[in-house]
PDB file of C-alpha atoms and ligand atoms in Angstrom:
ATOM      1  CA  MET A   1     -13.118 -11.576  13.256  1.00  0.00           C
ATOM      2  CA  GLY A   2     -16.701 -10.975  13.111  1.00  0.00           C
ATOM      3  CA  LYS A   3     -18.521  -8.962  10.651  1.00  0.00           C
ATOM      4  CA  ASN A   4     -19.913  -5.643  11.411  1.00  0.00           C
ATOM      5  CA  ILE A   5     -17.634  -4.659  14.498  1.00  0.00           C
ATOM      6  CA  LEU A   6     -16.145  -2.089  12.384  1.00  0.00           C
ATOM      7  CA  LYS A   7     -18.991  -0.675  11.219  1.00  0.00           C
ATOM      8  CA  GLY A   8     -18.780   3.434  10.868  1.00  0.00           C
ATOM      9  CA  LYS A   9     -14.856   3.120  11.289  1.00  0.00           C
ATOM     10  CA  THR A  10     -13.032   4.620   8.192  1.00  0.00           C
ATOM     11  CA  ALA A  11      -9.956   2.534   7.187  1.00  0.00           C
ATOM     12  CA  LEU A  12      -6.684   3.845   4.849  1.00  0.00           C
ATOM     13  CA  VAL A  13      -4.889   0.861   3.319  1.00  0.00           C
ATOM     14  CA  THR A  14      -1.634   1.722   1.450  1.00  0.00           C
ATOM     15  CA  GLY A  15      -0.634  -0.341  -1.884  1.00  0.00           C
ATOM     16  CA  GLY A  16      -4.291  -2.171  -1.426  1.00  0.00           C
ATOM     17  CA  SER A  17      -4.517  -2.622  -5.041  1.00  0.00           C
ATOM     18  CA  ARG A  18      -3.298  -6.534  -4.991  1.00  0.00           C
ATOM     19  CA  GLY A  19      -1.562  -8.690  -3.154  1.00  0.00           C
ATOM     20  CA  ILE A  20      -1.557  -8.901   1.010  1.00  0.00           C
ATOM     21  CA  GLY A  21      -2.864  -4.830   1.056  1.00  0.00           C
ATOM     22  CA  LYS A  22      -5.872  -6.049  -1.311  1.00  0.00           C
ATOM     23  CA  SER A  23      -6.525  -8.912   1.481  1.00  0.00           C
ATOM     24  CA  ILE A  24      -6.162  -6.823   4.278  1.00  0.00           C
ATOM     25  CA  ALA A  25      -8.899  -4.216   2.573  1.00  0.00           C
ATOM     26  CA  ILE A  26     -11.538  -7.048   2.093  1.00  0.00           C
ATOM     27  CA  LYS A  27     -11.010  -7.962   5.039  1.00  0.00           C
ATOM     28  CA  LEU A  28     -11.697  -4.507   7.299  1.00  0.00           C
ATOM     29  CA  ALA A  29     -14.415  -4.409   4.496  1.00  0.00           C
ATOM     30  CA  GLU A  30     -16.195  -7.598   5.860  1.00  0.00           C
ATOM     31  CA  MET A  31     -15.504  -6.700   9.015  1.00  0.00           C
ATOM     32  CA  GLY A  32     -17.882  -3.181   8.306  1.00  0.00           C
ATOM     33  CA  ALA A  33     -15.490  -0.370   7.969  1.00  0.00           C
ATOM     34  CA  ASN A  34     -15.386   1.753   5.094  1.00  0.00           C
ATOM     35  CA  ILE A  35     -12.314   1.850   2.932  1.00  0.00           C
ATOM     36  CA  VAL A  36      -9.867   4.102   1.407  1.00  0.00           C
ATOM     37  CA  LEU A  37      -7.633   2.444  -0.848  1.00  0.00           C
ATOM     38  CA  ASN A  38      -4.609   3.769  -1.951  1.00  0.00           C
ATOM     39  CA  TYR A  39      -2.843   2.530  -5.084  1.00  0.00           C
ATOM     40  CA  ARG A  40       0.037   3.793  -6.839  1.00  0.00           C
ATOM     41  CA  SER A  41      -0.565   3.384 -10.453  1.00  0.00           C
ATOM     42  CA  ASN A  42      -3.155   0.526 -11.417  1.00  0.00           C
ATOM     43  CA  VAL A  43      -6.060   2.121 -11.566  1.00  0.00           C
ATOM     44  CA  SER A  44      -8.221  -0.881 -13.354  1.00  0.00           C
ATOM     45  CA  ALA A  45      -6.796  -3.389 -10.830  1.00  0.00           C
ATOM     46  CA  VAL A  46      -7.803  -0.837  -7.795  1.00  0.00           C
ATOM     47  CA  GLU A  47     -11.271  -0.109  -9.293  1.00  0.00           C
ATOM     48  CA  GLU A  48     -11.747  -4.266  -9.459  1.00  0.00           C
ATOM     49  CA  VAL A  49     -10.880  -4.041  -5.910  1.00  0.00           C
ATOM     50  CA  ILE A  50     -12.998  -1.340  -5.254  1.00  0.00           C
ATOM     51  CA  ASP A  51     -16.144  -3.019  -6.790  1.00  0.00           C
ATOM     52  CA  GLU A  52     -15.708  -6.245  -4.444  1.00  0.00           C
ATOM     53  CA  ILE A  53     -15.083  -4.181  -1.596  1.00  0.00           C
ATOM     54  CA  LYS A  54     -18.576  -2.482  -2.130  1.00  0.00           C
ATOM     55  CA  SER A  55     -20.537  -5.474  -2.289  1.00  0.00           C
ATOM     56  CA  PHE A  56     -20.156  -5.978   1.290  1.00  0.00           C
ATOM     57  CA  GLY A  57     -22.299  -3.018   1.807  1.00  0.00           C
ATOM     58  CA  VAL A  58     -19.457  -0.157   3.193  1.00  0.00           C
ATOM     59  CA  GLU A  59     -18.028   2.723   1.055  1.00  0.00           C
ATOM     60  CA  ALA A  60     -14.820   2.612  -0.512  1.00  0.00           C
ATOM     61  CA  VAL A  61     -13.126   4.833  -2.522  1.00  0.00           C
ATOM     62  CA  ALA A  62      -9.772   4.886  -4.350  1.00  0.00           C
ATOM     63  CA  ILE A  63      -6.995   7.579  -3.871  1.00  0.00           C
ATOM     64  CA  GLN A  64      -4.050   7.316  -6.039  1.00  0.00           C
ATOM     65  CA  GLY A  65      -0.841   8.719  -4.368  1.00  0.00           C
ATOM     66  CA  ASP A  66       3.202   7.673  -3.931  1.00  0.00           C
ATOM     67  CA  VAL A  67       3.547   7.051   0.104  1.00  0.00           C
ATOM     68  CA  SER A  68       7.255   7.899  -0.504  1.00  0.00           C
ATOM     69  CA  ASN A  69       6.382  11.353  -1.179  1.00  0.00           C
ATOM     70  CA  PHE A  70       5.484  13.432   1.901  1.00  0.00           C
ATOM     71  CA  LYS A  71       3.130  15.495   0.366  1.00  0.00           C
ATOM     72  CA  GLU A  72       1.234  13.097  -1.676  1.00  0.00           C
ATOM     73  CA  SER A  73       0.861  11.076   1.809  1.00  0.00           C
ATOM     74  CA  GLU A  74      -0.395  14.531   3.380  1.00  0.00           C
ATOM     75  CA  ASN A  75      -3.066  14.974   0.399  1.00  0.00           C
ATOM     76  CA  LEU A  76      -3.986  11.209   0.660  1.00  0.00           C
ATOM     77  CA  VAL A  77      -4.766  11.120   4.670  1.00  0.00           C
ATOM     78  CA  ARG A  78      -6.632  14.482   3.778  1.00  0.00           C
ATOM     79  CA  GLU A  79      -8.772  13.375   1.414  1.00  0.00           C
ATOM     80  CA  THR A  80      -9.618  10.209   3.476  1.00  0.00           C
ATOM     81  CA  PHE A  81     -10.501  12.560   6.331  1.00  0.00           C
ATOM     82  CA  GLU A  82     -12.406  14.840   4.214  1.00  0.00           C
ATOM     83  CA  LYS A  83     -14.807  12.121   2.589  1.00  0.00           C
ATOM     84  CA  PHE A  84     -15.554  10.520   5.850  1.00  0.00           C
ATOM     85  CA  ASN A  85     -15.099  12.827   8.743  1.00  0.00           C
ATOM     86  CA  SER A  86     -12.694  10.288  10.528  1.00  0.00           C
ATOM     87  CA  LEU A  87      -9.518   8.326  10.352  1.00  0.00           C
ATOM     88  CA  ASP A  88      -9.246   5.345  12.588  1.00  0.00           C
ATOM     89  CA  ILE A  89      -7.661   2.804  10.925  1.00  0.00           C
ATOM     90  CA  LEU A  90      -4.609   3.293   8.801  1.00  0.00           C
ATOM     91  CA  VAL A  91      -2.710   0.153   7.567  1.00  0.00           C
ATOM     92  CA  ASN A  92       0.976   0.916   6.079  1.00  0.00           C
ATOM     93  CA  ASN A  93       1.147  -2.032   3.570  1.00  0.00           C
ATOM     94  CA  ALA A  94       3.183  -0.416   0.586  1.00  0.00           C
ATOM     95  CA  GLY A  95       6.341  -2.046  -0.232  1.00  0.00           C
ATOM     96  CA  ILE A  96       8.498  -2.848  -2.484  1.00  0.00           C
ATOM     97  CA  THR A  97      11.499  -5.190  -3.398  1.00  0.00           C
ATOM     98  CA  ALA A  98      14.879  -4.377  -5.343  1.00  0.00           C
ATOM     99  CA  ASP A  99      16.938  -7.281  -4.202  1.00  0.00           C
ATOM    100  CA  GLY A 100      20.801  -7.749  -4.305  1.00  0.00           C
ATOM    101  CA  LEU A 101      23.760  -8.429  -2.446  1.00  0.00           C
ATOM    102  CA  LEU A 102      25.329  -5.715  -0.346  1.00  0.00           C
ATOM    103  CA  ILE A 103      28.396  -5.445  -2.539  1.00  0.00           C
ATOM    104  CA  ARG A 104      26.896  -5.295  -5.618  1.00  0.00           C
ATOM    105  CA  MET A 105      23.986  -3.241  -4.662  1.00  0.00           C
ATOM    106  CA  LYS A 106      22.966   0.375  -6.182  1.00  0.00           C
ATOM    107  CA  GLU A 107      23.082   3.254  -4.279  1.00  0.00           C
ATOM    108  CA  VAL A 108      19.497   4.051  -5.583  1.00  0.00           C
ATOM    109  CA  ASP A 109      18.204   0.294  -4.723  1.00  0.00           C
ATOM    110  CA  PHE A 110      18.892   1.400  -1.541  1.00  0.00           C
ATOM    111  CA  ASP A 111      17.749   4.316  -1.241  1.00  0.00           C
ATOM    112  CA  LYS A 112      14.284   3.538  -2.750  1.00  0.00           C
ATOM    113  CA  VAL A 113      13.622   0.881  -0.803  1.00  0.00           C
ATOM    114  CA  ILE A 114      14.219   2.777   2.528  1.00  0.00           C
ATOM    115  CA  GLN A 115      12.041   5.787   0.901  1.00  0.00           C
ATOM    116  CA  VAL A 116       9.264   3.705   0.285  1.00  0.00           C
ATOM    117  CA  ASN A 117       8.680   1.062   2.699  1.00  0.00           C
ATOM    118  CA  LEU A 118       9.993   2.966   6.139  1.00  0.00           C
ATOM    119  CA  LYS A 119       9.723   6.582   5.200  1.00  0.00           C
ATOM    120  CA  GLY A 120       6.129   6.046   3.684  1.00  0.00           C
ATOM    121  CA  ALA A 121       4.862   4.444   6.873  1.00  0.00           C
ATOM    122  CA  PHE A 122       6.471   7.341   8.470  1.00  0.00           C
ATOM    123  CA  ASN A 123       4.919  10.006   6.120  1.00  0.00           C
ATOM    124  CA  CYS A 124       1.015   8.284   6.870  1.00  0.00           C
ATOM    125  CA  ILE A 125       1.894   7.924  10.166  1.00  0.00           C
ATOM    126  CA  ARG A 126       3.000  12.199  10.590  1.00  0.00           C
ATOM    127  CA  HIS A 127      -0.207  12.769   8.592  1.00  0.00           C
ATOM    128  CA  VAL A 128      -2.421  10.469  10.471  1.00  0.00           C
ATOM    129  CA  ALA A 129      -1.469  10.797  14.072  1.00  0.00           C
ATOM    130  CA  PRO A 130      -2.706  14.668  14.508  1.00  0.00           C
ATOM    131  CA  ILE A 131      -6.240  13.257  13.605  1.00  0.00           C
ATOM    132  CA  MET A 132      -6.153  10.448  15.691  1.00  0.00           C
ATOM    133  CA  VAL A 133      -4.844  12.161  18.524  1.00  0.00           C
ATOM    134  CA  LYS A 134      -7.949  14.367  18.508  1.00  0.00           C
ATOM    135  CA  GLN A 135     -10.143  12.102  18.380  1.00  0.00           C
ATOM    136  CA  ARG A 136      -8.566  10.142  20.967  1.00  0.00           C
ATOM    137  CA  LYS A 137      -8.388   6.834  19.285  1.00  0.00           C
ATOM    138  CA  GLY A 138      -7.089   4.995  16.731  1.00  0.00           C
ATOM    139  CA  LYS A 139      -5.190   1.682  15.329  1.00  0.00           C
ATOM    140  CA  ILE A 140      -2.005   1.962  13.433  1.00  0.00           C
ATOM    141  CA  ILE A 141      -0.849  -1.389  11.692  1.00  0.00           C
ATOM    142  CA  ASN A 142       2.138  -1.201  10.267  1.00  0.00           C
ATOM    143  CA  ILE A 143       3.429  -4.294   7.795  1.00  0.00           C
ATOM    144  CA  SER A 144       6.863  -5.752   8.743  1.00  0.00           C
ATOM    145  CA  SER A 145       8.241  -8.755   7.696  1.00  0.00           C
ATOM    146  CA  VAL A 146      10.638 -11.715   9.491  1.00  0.00           C
ATOM    147  CA  VAL A 147      13.748 -10.296   7.292  1.00  0.00           C
ATOM    148  CA  GLY A 148      13.512  -7.409   9.639  1.00  0.00           C
ATOM    149  CA  ILE A 149      13.764  -9.265  12.501  1.00  0.00           C
ATOM    150  CA  THR A 150      16.657 -12.167  11.104  1.00  0.00           C
ATOM    151  CA  GLY A 151      17.919 -10.004   8.203  1.00  0.00           C
ATOM    152  CA  ASN A 152      18.335 -12.160   5.089  1.00  0.00           C
ATOM    153  CA  ALA A 153      21.205 -12.156   2.151  1.00  0.00           C
ATOM    154  CA  GLY A 154      20.193 -10.090  -0.678  1.00  0.00           C
ATOM    155  CA  GLN A 155      17.492  -8.087   1.057  1.00  0.00           C
ATOM    156  CA  ALA A 156      20.113  -5.751   3.073  1.00  0.00           C
ATOM    157  CA  ASN A 157      18.435  -2.747   1.603  1.00  0.00           C
ATOM    158  CA  TYR A 158      14.699  -4.662   2.451  1.00  0.00           C
ATOM    159  CA  ALA A 159      15.933  -5.940   5.746  1.00  0.00           C
ATOM    160  CA  ALA A 160      16.690  -2.810   7.401  1.00  0.00           C
ATOM    161  CA  ALA A 161      13.921  -0.922   6.030  1.00  0.00           C
ATOM    162  CA  LYS A 162      11.553  -3.507   7.790  1.00  0.00           C
ATOM    163  CA  ALA A 163      13.871  -3.737  10.924  1.00  0.00           C
ATOM    164  CA  GLY A 164      13.078   0.617  10.978  1.00  0.00           C
ATOM    165  CA  ILE A 165       9.510  -0.345  10.744  1.00  0.00           C
ATOM    166  CA  ILE A 166       9.725  -2.265  13.668  1.00  0.00           C
ATOM    167  CA  GLY A 167      11.738   0.764  15.331  1.00  0.00           C
ATOM    168  CA  LEU A 168       8.804   2.960  14.068  1.00  0.00           C
ATOM    169  CA  THR A 169       6.187   0.978  15.583  1.00  0.00           C
ATOM    170  CA  LYS A 170       7.534   1.025  19.029  1.00  0.00           C
ATOM    171  CA  SER A 171       8.381   4.626  19.559  1.00  0.00           C
ATOM    172  CA  ALA A 172       4.833   5.641  18.099  1.00  0.00           C
ATOM    173  CA  ALA A 173       3.085   3.105  20.153  1.00  0.00           C
ATOM    174  CA  LYS A 174       4.735   5.051  23.440  1.00  0.00           C
ATOM    175  CA  GLU A 175       4.333   8.520  22.185  1.00  0.00           C
ATOM    176  CA  LEU A 176       0.676   7.599  20.981  1.00  0.00           C
ATOM    177  CA  ALA A 177      -0.741   5.579  23.799  1.00  0.00           C
ATOM    178  CA  SER A 178      -1.899   8.299  25.880  1.00  0.00           C
ATOM    179  CA  ARG A 179      -4.002   8.739  23.345  1.00  0.00           C
ATOM    180  CA  ASN A 180      -5.913   5.530  23.001  1.00  0.00           C
ATOM    181  CA  ILE A 181      -3.675   5.381  20.113  1.00  0.00           C
ATOM    182  CA  ASN A 182      -2.868   1.444  19.444  1.00  0.00           C
ATOM    183  CA  VAL A 183       0.669   1.165  16.928  1.00  0.00           C
ATOM    184  CA  ASN A 184       1.416  -2.457  16.260  1.00  0.00           C
ATOM    185  CA  ALA A 185       3.471  -4.295  13.504  1.00  0.00           C
ATOM    186  CA  VAL A 186       2.961  -7.658  11.377  1.00  0.00           C
ATOM    187  CA  ALA A 187       5.505  -9.316  10.026  1.00  0.00           C
ATOM    188  CA  PRO A 188       4.438 -11.918   7.483  1.00  0.00           C
ATOM    189  CA  GLY A 189       6.713 -15.204   6.894  1.00  0.00           C
ATOM    190  CA  PHE A 190       6.533 -16.221   2.945  1.00  0.00           C
ATOM    191  CA  ILE A 191       3.284 -15.119   1.582  1.00  0.00           C
ATOM    192  CA  GLU A 192       1.979 -15.711  -2.202  1.00  0.00           C
ATOM    193  CA  THR A 193       1.534 -12.510  -3.931  1.00  0.00           C
ATOM    194  CA  ASP A 194       3.089 -11.033  -6.801  1.00  0.00           C
ATOM    195  CA  MET A 195       6.092 -10.154  -4.666  1.00  0.00           C
ATOM    196  CA  THR A 196       7.413 -13.747  -4.113  1.00  0.00           C
ATOM    197  CA  LYS A 197       5.770 -14.804  -7.614  1.00  0.00           C
ATOM    198  CA  VAL A 198       9.096 -14.124  -9.372  1.00  0.00           C
ATOM    199  CA  LEU A 199      11.174 -15.607  -7.024  1.00  0.00           C
ATOM    200  CA  SER A 200      13.315 -19.004  -8.298  1.00  0.00           C
ATOM    201  CA  ASP A 201      12.020 -22.551  -7.539  1.00  0.00           C
ATOM    202  CA  LYS A 202      15.459 -23.013  -6.048  1.00  0.00           C
ATOM    203  CA  VAL A 203      14.550 -20.047  -3.605  1.00  0.00           C
ATOM    204  CA  ARG A 204      11.103 -21.166  -2.970  1.00  0.00           C
ATOM    205  CA  GLN A 205      11.990 -24.648  -1.876  1.00  0.00           C
ATOM    206  CA  LEU A 206      14.891 -23.473   0.624  1.00  0.00           C
ATOM    207  CA  ALA A 207      12.470 -21.005   2.132  1.00  0.00           C
ATOM    208  CA  LEU A 208       9.714 -23.920   2.453  1.00  0.00           C
ATOM    209  CA  ASN A 209      12.343 -26.324   4.072  1.00  0.00           C
ATOM    210  CA  ASN A 210      12.538 -23.391   7.065  1.00  0.00           C
ATOM    211  CA  ILE A 211       8.556 -23.418   7.589  1.00  0.00           C
ATOM    212  CA  PRO A 212       7.703 -25.645  10.194  1.00  0.00           C
ATOM    213  CA  LEU A 213       3.911 -25.799   9.031  1.00  0.00           C
ATOM    214  CA  LYS A 214       5.252 -26.847   5.633  1.00  0.00           C
ATOM    215  CA  LYS A 215       3.180 -24.321   3.365  1.00  0.00           C
ATOM    216  CA  PHE A 216       3.358 -20.831   2.056  1.00  0.00           C
ATOM    217  CA  GLY A 217       0.965 -18.280   3.665  1.00  0.00           C
ATOM    218  CA  LYS A 218      -1.948 -16.868   1.518  1.00  0.00           C
ATOM    219  CA  GLY A 219      -2.957 -12.670   2.238  1.00  0.00           C
ATOM    220  CA  LYS A 220      -5.824 -13.726   4.300  1.00  0.00           C
ATOM    221  CA  ASP A 221      -3.739 -15.225   6.961  1.00  0.00           C
ATOM    222  CA  ILE A 222      -2.359 -11.634   7.122  1.00  0.00           C
ATOM    223  CA  ALA A 223      -5.544  -9.792   6.799  1.00  0.00           C
ATOM    224  CA  GLU A 224      -6.927 -12.136   9.831  1.00  0.00           C
ATOM    225  CA  VAL A 225      -4.558 -10.227  12.196  1.00  0.00           C
ATOM    226  CA  VAL A 226      -4.587  -6.901  10.707  1.00  0.00           C
ATOM    227  CA  GLY A 227      -8.617  -7.327  11.526  1.00  0.00           C
ATOM    228  CA  PHE A 228      -7.903  -8.430  14.770  1.00  0.00           C
ATOM    229  CA  LEU A 229      -5.343  -5.319  15.460  1.00  0.00           C
ATOM    230  CA  ALA A 230      -7.818  -3.158  14.059  1.00  0.00           C
ATOM    231  CA  SER A 231     -10.563  -4.054  16.371  1.00  0.00           C
ATOM    232  CA  ASP A 232     -11.728  -3.374  20.077  1.00  0.00           C
ATOM    233  CA  SER A 233     -10.711  -6.985  20.500  1.00  0.00           C
ATOM    234  CA  SER A 234      -6.752  -6.008  20.632  1.00  0.00           C
ATOM    235  CA  GLU A 235      -7.389  -2.316  22.801  1.00  0.00           C
ATOM    236  CA  TYR A 236      -4.674  -3.755  25.016  1.00  0.00           C
ATOM    237  CA  ILE A 237      -1.773  -4.231  22.539  1.00  0.00           C
ATOM    238  CA  THR A 238       0.373  -1.834  21.685  1.00  0.00           C
ATOM    239  CA  GLY A 239       3.950  -1.280  20.561  1.00  0.00           C
ATOM    240  CA  GLN A 240       3.979  -5.282  19.585  1.00  0.00           C
ATOM    241  CA  VAL A 241       5.701  -7.256  16.245  1.00  0.00           C
ATOM    242  CA  ILE A 242       3.104 -10.386  15.429  1.00  0.00           C
ATOM    243  CA  ASN A 243       4.886 -12.791  13.405  1.00  0.00           C
ATOM    244  CA  VAL A 244       2.505 -14.617  10.666  1.00  0.00           C
ATOM    245  CA  ASP A 245       5.128 -16.844   9.157  1.00  0.00           C
ATOM    246  CA  GLY A 246       3.985 -20.713   9.853  1.00  0.00           C
ATOM    247  CA  GLY A 247       6.670 -21.004  12.318  1.00  0.00           C
ATOM    248  CA  MET A 248       9.827 -19.116   9.952  1.00  0.00           C
ATOM    249  CA  VAL A 249      10.715 -17.883  13.068  1.00  0.00           C
ATOM    250  CA  ILE A 250      10.579 -18.979  16.709  1.00  0.00           C
TER     251      ILE A 250
HETATM  252  P1  LIG B 301       2.762  -6.659  -3.894  1.00  0.00           P
HETATM  253  O1  LIG B 301       3.875  -5.535  -4.707  1.00  0.00           O
HETATM  254  O2  LIG B 301       1.768  -7.603  -4.524  1.00  0.00           O
HETATM  255  O3  LIG B 301       1.826  -5.224  -3.279  1.00  0.00           O
HETATM  256  C1  LIG B 301       2.557  -4.322  -3.065  1.00  0.00           C
HETATM  257  C2  LIG B 301       1.926  -2.889  -3.118  1.00  0.00           C
HETATM  258  O4  LIG B 301       2.266  -2.012  -2.730  1.00  0.00           O
HETATM  259  C3  LIG B 301       1.516  -3.060  -4.751  1.00  0.00           C
HETATM  260  O5  LIG B 301      -0.080  -2.675  -4.807  1.00  0.00           O
HETATM  261  C4  LIG B 301       1.940  -1.971  -5.009  1.00  0.00           C
HETATM  262  O6  LIG B 301       1.212  -0.744  -5.857  1.00  0.00           O
HETATM  263  C5  LIG B 301       2.039  -0.837  -3.861  1.00  0.00           C
HETATM  264  N1  LIG B 301       3.305   0.332  -3.537  1.00  0.00           N
HETATM  265  C6  LIG B 301       4.576   0.145  -3.838  1.00  0.00           C
HETATM  266  N2  LIG B 301       4.871   1.241  -3.902  1.00  0.00           N
HETATM  267  C7  LIG B 301       4.123   2.068  -3.739  1.00  0.00           C
HETATM  268  C8  LIG B 301       4.214   3.593  -3.101  1.00  0.00           C
HETATM  269  N3  LIG B 301       4.993   4.020  -3.503  1.00  0.00           N
HETATM  270  N4  LIG B 301       2.866   4.277  -2.986  1.00  0.00           N
HETATM  271  C9  LIG B 301       1.961   3.396  -2.767  1.00  0.00           C
HETATM  272  N5  LIG B 301       1.586   2.308  -3.135  1.00  0.00           N
HETATM  273  C10 LIG B 301       2.885   1.097  -3.201  1.00  0.00           C
HETATM  274  O7  LIG B 301       3.538  -7.117  -2.391  1.00  0.00           O
HETATM  275  P2  LIG B 301       2.592  -8.083  -1.427  1.00  0.00           P
HETATM  276  O8  LIG B 301       3.533  -9.291  -1.087  1.00  0.00           O
HETATM  277  O9  LIG B 301       1.214  -8.147  -1.260  1.00  0.00           O
HETATM  278  O10 LIG B 301       3.442  -6.995  -0.027  1.00  0.00           O
HETATM  279  C11 LIG B 301       2.418  -6.232   0.544  1.00  0.00           C
HETATM  280  C12 LIG B 301       3.316  -5.588   1.862  1.00  0.00           C
HETATM  281  O11 LIG B 301       3.682  -6.893   2.730  1.00  0.00           O
HETATM  282  C13 LIG B 301       4.315  -5.156   1.839  1.00  0.00           C
HETATM  283  O12 LIG B 301       4.997  -3.934   2.951  1.00  0.00           O
HETATM  284  C14 LIG B 301       5.790  -6.073   2.034  1.00  0.00           C
HETATM  285  O13 LIG B 301       7.012  -5.710   2.219  1.00  0.00           O
HETATM  286  C15 LIG B 301       5.184  -6.624   2.847  1.00  0.00           C
HETATM  287  N6  LIG B 301       5.753  -8.422   3.225  1.00  0.00           N
HETATM  288  C16 LIG B 301       5.277  -9.496   1.990  1.00  0.00           C
HETATM  289  C17 LIG B 301       5.694 -10.506   2.306  1.00  0.00           C
HETATM  290  C18 LIG B 301       5.393 -11.808   0.915  1.00  0.00           C
HETATM  291  O14 LIG B 301       6.169 -12.888   1.292  1.00  0.00           O
HETATM  292  N7  LIG B 301       4.772 -11.399   0.230  1.00  0.00           N
HETATM  293  C19 LIG B 301       6.558 -11.068   3.200  1.00  0.00           C
HETATM  294  C20 LIG B 301       7.240 -10.089   4.502  1.00  0.00           C
HETATM  295  C21 LIG B 301       6.678  -8.720   4.422  1.00  0.00           C
END
């Protein structure tokens, strides 16, 4: 997407200190948006990303906060709005995994994945939506996953949360459309980040066998689509789930 087409807009990206969130924040900055980068704990990593973002000539600040906490996400949104006096783009990217087979999965591992991946997105939308409704415009982009569509052995918690994101996206799209707010989801396939680095060679090879384009994705592949959804070029698209997966799910 072109440079400067988001000039003057404010984008909040959750979980942005590394991986896909970092790529998204950099892409939106390259397109001219001012950036609020939410992070949970890694201050030095987020500061490096902030420096990189500022090199595009936009303003950028990092705000610490756990999106799974209703109050902390409220503070995050309030501080974002106080800083820039607008909030045009929300990207719900923060996510975790706690994989394991269903019959052995601990209750705590189910709860925490739902709490961060699904409730975290709800929390941020819940606090951002009143601002966007008042502005009569906004773009909300939720990062789901192809496993939210297909399911995945060993990821019952994660797949349930990512499927939940899709229902959340479609419901929010219907509720907010009359206020000129677009709500869409992006469903990445296998993207090379810290989240997938921990997987064994066997699992990686199995995944590769199921990708028609025969390569893993990069953060920038997701960021390009998020950039499009954040721009006016996508103004007639809402409630959709866009797979970015090398053809993994066709
Ligand atoms: P990652 O682990 O590199 O990054 C996730 C980021 O979220 C980290 O910066 C982490 O600190 C942050 N985070 C976690 N819990 C948080 C919380 N409670 N509050 C605030 N921030 C929090 O992973 P990634 O691969 O970059 O994943 C980004 C998103 O893309 C996630 O939602 C993930 O589920 C999704 N996704 C990734 C892949 C993939 O193959 N990598 C595939 C499908 C979907």
